[in-house]
Tab-separated table of C-alpha atoms in Angstrom:
chain	number	residue	atom	x	y	z
A	18	MET	CA	180.644	-7.190	115.146
A	19	LEU	CA	178.174	-9.683	116.936
A	20	ALA	CA	175.461	-6.696	116.360
A	21	PHE	CA	176.169	-6.392	112.585
A	22	LEU	CA	175.792	-10.098	112.536
A	23	ILE	CA	172.547	-10.406	114.223
A	24	LYS	CA	171.171	-7.573	112.276
A	25	ARG	CA	171.914	-9.370	108.840
A	26	SER	CA	170.450	-12.674	110.342
A	27	ALA	CA	167.330	-10.699	111.192
A	28	ASN	CA	167.199	-8.951	107.898
A	29	ALA	CA	167.802	-12.401	106.345
A	30	ILE	CA	165.019	-14.321	108.355
A	31	PHE	CA	162.672	-11.207	107.549
A	32	VAL	CA	163.396	-11.514	103.748
A	33	MET	CA	162.652	-15.355	103.702
A	34	LEU	CA	159.365	-15.054	105.736
A	35	SER	CA	158.373	-12.069	103.245
A	36	VAL	CA	159.462	-14.246	100.081
A	37	SER	CA	157.080	-17.182	101.709
A	38	PHE	CA	154.332	-15.320	102.501
A	39	ILE	CA	154.112	-13.631	98.827
A	40	ALA	CA	154.472	-16.814	97.014
A	41	PHE	CA	151.616	-18.329	99.319
A	42	MET	CA	149.181	-15.208	98.425
A	43	ILE	CA	149.878	-15.242	94.807
A	44	PHE	CA	149.348	-18.968	94.474
A	45	ARG	CA	146.506	-19.095	96.412
A	46	PHE	CA	144.424	-17.385	93.256
A	47	VAL	CA	146.060	-19.262	90.315
A	48	GLY	CA	143.789	-22.173	90.301
A	49	ASP	CA	142.283	-24.870	92.614
A	50	PRO	CA	144.986	-28.057	92.189
A	51	VAL	CA	142.178	-30.434	93.193
A	52	GLU	CA	140.456	-30.066	89.967
A	53	LEU	CA	143.593	-30.534	88.183
A	54	MET	CA	144.431	-33.654	90.171
A	55	LEU	CA	141.021	-35.239	89.739
A	56	ASN	CA	139.167	-36.062	86.768
A	57	GLU	CA	135.832	-34.940	85.759
A	58	GLN	CA	133.583	-37.611	86.777
A	59	ALA	CA	135.083	-37.729	90.546
A	60	THR	CA	132.528	-36.908	93.274
A	61	GLN	CA	132.175	-34.117	95.402
A	62	THR	CA	132.877	-36.712	98.200
A	63	GLN	CA	136.470	-37.687	96.640
A	64	ARG	CA	137.069	-34.261	96.196
A	65	ASP	CA	136.769	-33.006	99.780
A	66	GLU	CA	138.490	-36.216	101.110
A	67	LEU	CA	141.579	-35.096	98.849
A	68	ARG	CA	141.271	-31.434	99.950
A	69	THR	CA	141.239	-32.694	103.440
A	70	ARG	CA	144.192	-35.035	102.739
A	71	LEU	CA	146.145	-32.176	101.471
A	72	GLY	CA	145.569	-29.851	104.211
A	73	LEU	CA	143.680	-27.273	101.509
A	74	ASP	CA	140.580	-27.333	104.049
A	75	LYS	CA	142.531	-25.283	106.400
A	76	PRO	CA	142.573	-21.491	106.510
A	77	PHE	CA	145.617	-19.539	104.821
A	78	ILE	CA	147.334	-18.425	107.912
A	79	VAL	CA	147.155	-22.046	109.024
A	80	GLN	CA	148.656	-23.403	105.797
A	81	PHE	CA	151.039	-20.851	105.979
A	82	GLY	CA	152.172	-21.506	109.190
A	83	THR	CA	152.342	-25.327	108.625
A	84	PHE	CA	154.546	-24.630	105.539
A	85	VAL	CA	157.001	-22.398	107.105
A	86	ALA	CA	157.552	-24.581	110.079
A	87	ASN	CA	157.970	-27.856	107.833
A	88	ALA	CA	160.262	-25.891	105.438
A	89	ALA	CA	162.561	-24.855	108.356
A	90	GLN	CA	163.523	-28.712	108.956
A	91	GLY	CA	163.792	-29.009	105.310
A	92	ASP	CA	160.128	-30.472	104.552
A	93	PHE	CA	158.345	-28.888	101.676
A	94	GLY	CA	155.593	-31.282	101.672
A	95	ILE	CA	154.365	-33.644	98.963
A	96	SER	CA	153.684	-32.663	95.323
A	97	PHE	CA	150.246	-32.510	94.494
A	98	ARG	CA	150.708	-33.562	90.982
A	99	ASN	CA	153.447	-36.494	91.361
A	100	GLN	CA	152.685	-37.516	94.834
A	101	GLN	CA	156.510	-37.593	95.484
A	102	ASP	CA	158.652	-35.360	98.108
A	103	VAL	CA	159.144	-31.935	97.127
A	104	LEU	CA	162.726	-31.916	98.257
A	105	ASP	CA	163.631	-35.136	96.735
A	106	MET	CA	162.248	-33.929	93.466
A	107	ILE	CA	164.144	-30.627	93.593
A	108	SER	CA	167.596	-32.369	94.748
A	109	GLU	CA	167.110	-34.704	91.601
A	110	ARG	CA	167.012	-31.624	89.474
A	111	PHE	CA	169.315	-29.245	91.334
A	112	PRO	CA	172.732	-30.829	90.006
A	113	ALA	CA	171.859	-30.032	86.222
A	114	THR	CA	170.822	-26.384	87.082
A	115	PHE	CA	174.284	-26.184	89.212
A	116	GLU	CA	176.322	-27.387	86.630
A	117	LEU	CA	174.812	-25.631	83.970
A	118	VAL	CA	175.159	-22.200	86.293
A	119	ILE	CA	178.534	-22.986	87.038
A	120	VAL	CA	179.690	-23.478	83.642
A	121	ALA	CA	177.813	-20.434	82.366
A	122	THR	CA	179.731	-18.435	85.036
A	123	LEU	CA	183.019	-19.642	83.804
A	124	ILE	CA	182.249	-19.011	80.373
A	125	SER	CA	181.388	-15.429	81.337
A	126	LEU	CA	184.794	-15.050	83.014
A	127	VAL	CA	186.796	-16.699	80.271
A	128	VAL	CA	185.461	-14.542	77.767
A	129	GLY	CA	184.277	-11.573	79.550
A	130	ILE	CA	187.601	-10.378	81.322
A	131	PRO	CA	189.873	-10.551	78.202
A	132	MET	CA	187.420	-8.480	76.265
A	133	GLY	CA	187.042	-5.884	78.854
A	134	VAL	CA	190.984	-5.475	79.048
A	135	ILE	CA	191.085	-5.143	75.346
A	136	THR	CA	188.007	-3.011	75.011
A	137	ALA	CA	189.806	-0.752	77.670
A	138	ILE	CA	193.575	-0.503	76.347
A	139	ARG	CA	192.644	-0.600	73.131
A	140	ARG	CA	189.724	1.664	72.898
A	141	GLN	CA	189.984	3.292	69.204
A	142	THR	CA	190.777	-0.063	67.091
A	143	TRP	CA	187.797	-1.767	65.064
A	144	TYR	CA	187.672	-5.114	67.030
A	145	ALA	CA	187.194	-3.185	70.367
A	146	GLU	CA	184.508	-1.026	69.037
A	147	THR	CA	183.121	-4.187	67.613
A	148	MET	CA	183.134	-5.987	70.774
A	149	GLN	CA	181.301	-2.904	72.436
A	150	PHE	CA	178.587	-3.362	69.739
A	151	THR	CA	178.172	-6.884	70.060
A	152	SER	CA	178.078	-6.655	73.817
A	153	ILE	CA	174.781	-4.208	73.023
A	154	ILE	CA	173.289	-6.703	71.222
A	155	GLY	CA	174.188	-9.621	73.940
A	156	VAL	CA	172.294	-7.524	76.310
A	157	SER	CA	169.164	-6.581	74.210
A	158	LEU	CA	168.317	-9.870	73.002
A	159	PRO	CA	166.188	-12.166	75.010
A	160	SER	CA	167.361	-15.411	76.423
A	161	PHE	CA	164.831	-17.482	74.825
A	162	VAL	CA	165.803	-15.717	71.134
A	163	VAL	CA	169.375	-16.238	71.806
A	164	GLY	CA	168.538	-20.126	72.582
A	165	ILE	CA	166.396	-20.605	69.481
A	166	GLY	CA	168.945	-19.051	67.575
A	167	LEU	CA	171.800	-21.345	68.802
A	168	ILE	CA	169.687	-24.327	68.555
A	169	LEU	CA	168.931	-23.042	64.752
A	170	ILE	CA	172.582	-22.623	63.726
A	171	PHE	CA	174.481	-25.322	65.547
A	172	SER	CA	171.737	-27.864	65.686
A	173	VAL	CA	169.694	-27.694	62.971
A	174	TRP	CA	171.775	-26.292	60.238
A	175	LEU	CA	175.288	-27.527	60.969
A	176	GLY	CA	174.335	-30.563	63.208
A	177	TRP	CA	177.252	-29.865	65.718
A	178	LEU	CA	175.447	-29.807	68.863
A	179	PRO	CA	172.082	-31.373	70.605
A	180	ALA	CA	168.937	-29.345	70.713
A	181	PHE	CA	167.432	-30.611	73.757
A	182	GLY	CA	168.165	-32.986	76.908
A	183	ARG	CA	171.001	-33.322	79.040
A	184	GLY	CA	172.789	-36.307	77.627
A	185	GLU	CA	174.097	-39.388	79.275
A	186	THR	CA	174.682	-38.793	83.033
A	187	VAL	CA	176.856	-40.610	85.718
A	188	ASP	CA	175.720	-40.926	89.357
A	189	ILE	CA	178.293	-40.089	92.190
A	190	GLY	CA	176.263	-40.806	95.145
A	191	TRP	CA	173.363	-38.424	95.027
A	192	TRP	CA	174.796	-36.249	92.772
A	193	SER	CA	174.308	-36.750	88.966
A	194	THR	CA	176.814	-35.263	86.593
A	195	GLY	CA	176.812	-34.984	82.724
A	196	LEU	CA	180.724	-33.695	82.257
A	197	LEU	CA	181.765	-37.292	82.920
A	198	THR	CA	180.285	-38.396	79.545
A	199	HIS	CA	180.775	-37.034	76.099
A	200	SER	CA	177.280	-36.477	75.227
A	201	GLY	CA	176.808	-34.773	78.435
A	202	ARG	CA	179.328	-32.317	77.755
A	203	MET	CA	177.995	-31.729	74.189
A	204	SER	CA	174.324	-31.210	75.285
A	205	LEU	CA	175.849	-28.707	77.892
A	206	ILE	CA	177.302	-26.193	75.438
A	207	LEU	CA	174.706	-24.627	74.059
A	208	PRO	CA	172.589	-23.971	77.041
A	209	ALA	CA	175.550	-22.704	78.906
A	210	VAL	CA	176.477	-20.302	76.321
A	211	SER	CA	173.026	-18.904	76.123
A	212	LEU	CA	172.900	-18.374	79.589
A	213	SER	CA	176.181	-16.761	80.013
A	214	LEU	CA	175.664	-14.247	77.029
A	215	PHE	CA	174.249	-11.467	79.408
A	216	GLN	CA	176.844	-12.438	82.205
A	217	ILE	CA	179.461	-11.876	79.680
A	218	THR	CA	178.390	-8.360	78.984
A	219	LEU	CA	178.291	-7.578	82.614
A	220	VAL	CA	181.771	-8.689	83.304
A	221	MET	CA	183.261	-7.149	80.267
A	222	ARG	CA	181.641	-3.800	80.704
A	223	LEU	CA	182.806	-3.988	84.424
A	224	VAL	CA	186.306	-5.076	83.880
A	225	ARG	CA	186.426	-2.214	80.808
A	226	ALA	CA	185.355	0.772	83.374
A	227	GLU	CA	187.450	-0.609	86.515
A	228	MET	CA	190.724	-1.064	83.877
A	229	LEU	CA	190.048	2.680	82.594
A	230	GLU	CA	189.851	3.785	85.931
A	231	VAL	CA	193.174	1.979	87.304
A	232	LEU	CA	194.841	3.047	84.461
A	233	ARG	CA	194.619	6.348	85.439
A	234	SER	CA	196.033	6.230	88.992
A	235	ASP	CA	199.165	7.303	90.003
A	236	PHE	CA	201.071	3.890	90.764
A	237	ILE	CA	200.544	3.101	86.919
A	238	LYS	CA	201.839	6.112	85.785
A	239	PHE	CA	204.820	5.160	88.073
A	240	ALA	CA	205.333	1.802	86.334
A	241	ARG	CA	205.306	3.324	83.166
A	242	ALA	CA	207.889	5.866	83.943
A	243	ARG	CA	210.354	3.067	85.353
A	244	GLY	CA	210.000	1.360	81.985
A	245	ILE	CA	207.917	-1.865	83.075
A	246	PRO	CA	206.418	-3.436	79.695
A	247	ALA	CA	203.054	-2.804	78.731
A	248	ARG	CA	201.986	-6.133	79.017
A	249	VAL	CA	202.765	-6.525	82.759
A	250	ILE	CA	201.416	-3.403	83.602
A	251	HIS	CA	197.976	-4.320	82.082
A	252	PHE	CA	197.665	-8.043	83.178
A	253	ARG	CA	199.913	-8.128	86.641
A	254	HIS	CA	199.312	-4.607	88.150
A	255	ALA	CA	196.345	-3.275	86.538
A	256	LEU	CA	194.155	-6.156	86.077
A	257	ARG	CA	194.529	-7.592	89.787
A	258	ASN	CA	193.023	-4.391	91.062
A	259	CYS	CA	189.983	-4.813	88.951
A	260	LEU	CA	189.277	-8.225	89.802
A	261	MET	CA	187.588	-7.825	93.288
A	262	PRO	CA	184.455	-6.011	91.944
A	263	VAL	CA	184.311	-8.982	89.409
A	264	VAL	CA	184.407	-11.474	91.641
A	265	THR	CA	181.565	-9.853	93.771
A	266	MET	CA	179.557	-9.062	90.762
A	267	THR	CA	179.911	-12.644	90.029
A	268	ALA	CA	178.971	-14.135	93.078
A	269	MET	CA	176.267	-12.060	93.498
A	270	GLN	CA	175.043	-13.023	89.909
A	271	ILE	CA	175.039	-16.869	90.653
A	272	GLY	CA	171.604	-16.644	92.422
A	273	GLY	CA	170.306	-14.708	89.513
A	274	LEU	CA	171.378	-17.332	87.134
A	275	ILE	CA	169.905	-20.018	89.196
A	276	ALA	CA	166.645	-18.280	89.329
A	277	PHE	CA	166.566	-16.838	85.483
A	278	ALA	CA	167.957	-20.176	84.356
A	279	LEU	CA	164.394	-21.394	83.859
A	280	VAL	CA	163.677	-19.548	80.606
A	281	THR	CA	167.208	-21.383	79.069
A	282	GLU	CA	166.114	-25.072	80.658
A	283	THR	CA	162.859	-24.516	79.068
A	284	VAL	CA	163.862	-23.563	75.391
A	285	PHE	CA	166.610	-26.380	75.669
A	286	GLN	CA	164.561	-28.976	77.857
A	287	TRP	CA	167.332	-29.130	80.348
A	288	PRO	CA	166.143	-31.123	83.302
A	289	GLY	CA	166.736	-28.605	85.987
A	290	MET	CA	164.841	-26.758	88.805
A	291	GLY	CA	163.773	-24.130	86.274
A	292	LEU	CA	162.032	-26.707	84.103
A	293	LEU	CA	160.615	-28.439	86.938
A	294	PHE	CA	158.982	-24.855	88.164
A	295	ILE	CA	157.658	-24.363	84.808
A	296	GLN	CA	155.830	-27.639	84.647
A	297	ALA	CA	154.819	-27.151	88.508
A	298	VAL	CA	153.064	-23.863	87.359
A	299	THR	CA	151.189	-25.438	84.530
A	300	PHE	CA	149.831	-27.892	86.823
A	301	VAL	CA	149.201	-25.522	89.714
A	302	ASP	CA	151.497	-27.776	91.791
A	303	VAL	CA	151.952	-25.326	94.833
A	304	PRO	CA	154.463	-26.969	96.829
A	305	ILE	CA	156.736	-27.194	94.165
A	306	MET	CA	156.377	-23.504	93.138
A	307	ALA	CA	156.545	-22.588	96.899
A	308	ALA	CA	159.506	-24.503	97.513
A	309	TYR	CA	161.424	-23.245	94.384
A	310	LEU	CA	160.880	-19.532	95.399
A	311	CYS	CA	161.799	-20.202	98.915
A	312	ILE	CA	165.349	-21.996	97.761
A	313	VAL	CA	166.322	-19.472	95.315
A	314	ALA	CA	165.606	-16.919	97.713
A	315	LEU	CA	167.678	-18.551	100.016
A	316	ILE	CA	170.440	-18.706	97.798
A	317	PHE	CA	170.187	-14.651	97.151
A	318	VAL	CA	170.104	-14.272	100.715
A	319	LEU	CA	172.733	-16.241	101.868
A	320	LEU	CA	175.219	-14.871	98.934
A	321	ASN	CA	174.219	-11.365	99.926
A	322	THR	CA	174.800	-12.172	103.641
A	323	ILE	CA	178.135	-13.645	102.900
A	324	VAL	CA	179.031	-10.655	100.565
A	325	ASP	CA	178.276	-8.148	103.612
A	326	ILE	CA	179.788	-10.134	106.038
A	327	THR	CA	183.337	-10.226	103.956
A	328	TYR	CA	182.941	-6.594	103.426
A	329	ALA	CA	182.404	-5.637	106.936
A	330	VAL	CA	185.534	-8.109	107.911
A	331	ILE	CA	187.710	-6.210	105.361
A	332	ASP	CA	186.326	-2.760	106.320
A	333	PRO	CA	185.414	-1.911	109.658
A	334	ARG	CA	183.816	1.420	108.808
A	335	LEU	CA	181.126	-0.842	107.613
A	336	ARG	CA	180.139	-2.336	110.686
A	337	GLY	CA	180.047	1.516	112.092
A	338	ALA	CA	177.958	2.602	109.581
A	339	GLU	CA	175.334	0.060	110.602
A	340	LYS	CA	174.881	1.226	114.217
């Protein structure tokens, strides 16, 4: 088990270093931040002084090594554009993104699991076929199209929900939340629904496939032969055996939702990490872009590592397969 943990930790470190290196290699060619931070009337001396102060006059390897060493201590440097600590800026935006992702995940589970069960046990009905067809549309439509459509219907035409922003927030220590205010909850509905549509489809299809497999198993046949009601068989026996893959997939998708929430945050002007990243790309704010990618990669790596370790604890055969 110790060897397994060491190997997984080494893989995680290698992935983080690779992501950091690739991010620096890409952003090195997106533009010169000095040209964007200074106006056209700035002298060459001012440009050189700013370049030296930002550490941009050093070789790439030195800049990368300095960034990795500082990032390991939680120091991602100073924003080129705002002249603020990058970690502080991301910490301010993280609660908004986290709440959006968690609510979207809950919506996907609350909606996707019942839909998966219904499409499995009522395969030939018209409403099950309708759900299947709707799920295809949910997968096919891009997130920004879904978001714009929701804004058009529920904000412009009906006027029920806000079209952008986070609404009023309440500070609890360093954490800010909109769940405790009416405007905050109303503002969260549309972006959360937009972000959850693709996840709903994944959950529904996974539950449906697992349910169909479980319903063909012997213990379900024995339960039916004993005269156990169909409702109990479906929701107590069959569904319980389907939830482990769903829980695993949901945990893995949380990192994906955090990474790809930037499209939804841009459409709804949601003040999260994704919108901060888009603004950083616009102004070639390399420290924010690199920090964002490293943090998202760290979330992916941690979730994958936790899942791998959990599987290895549950099934010892996986530890043997690593040798």
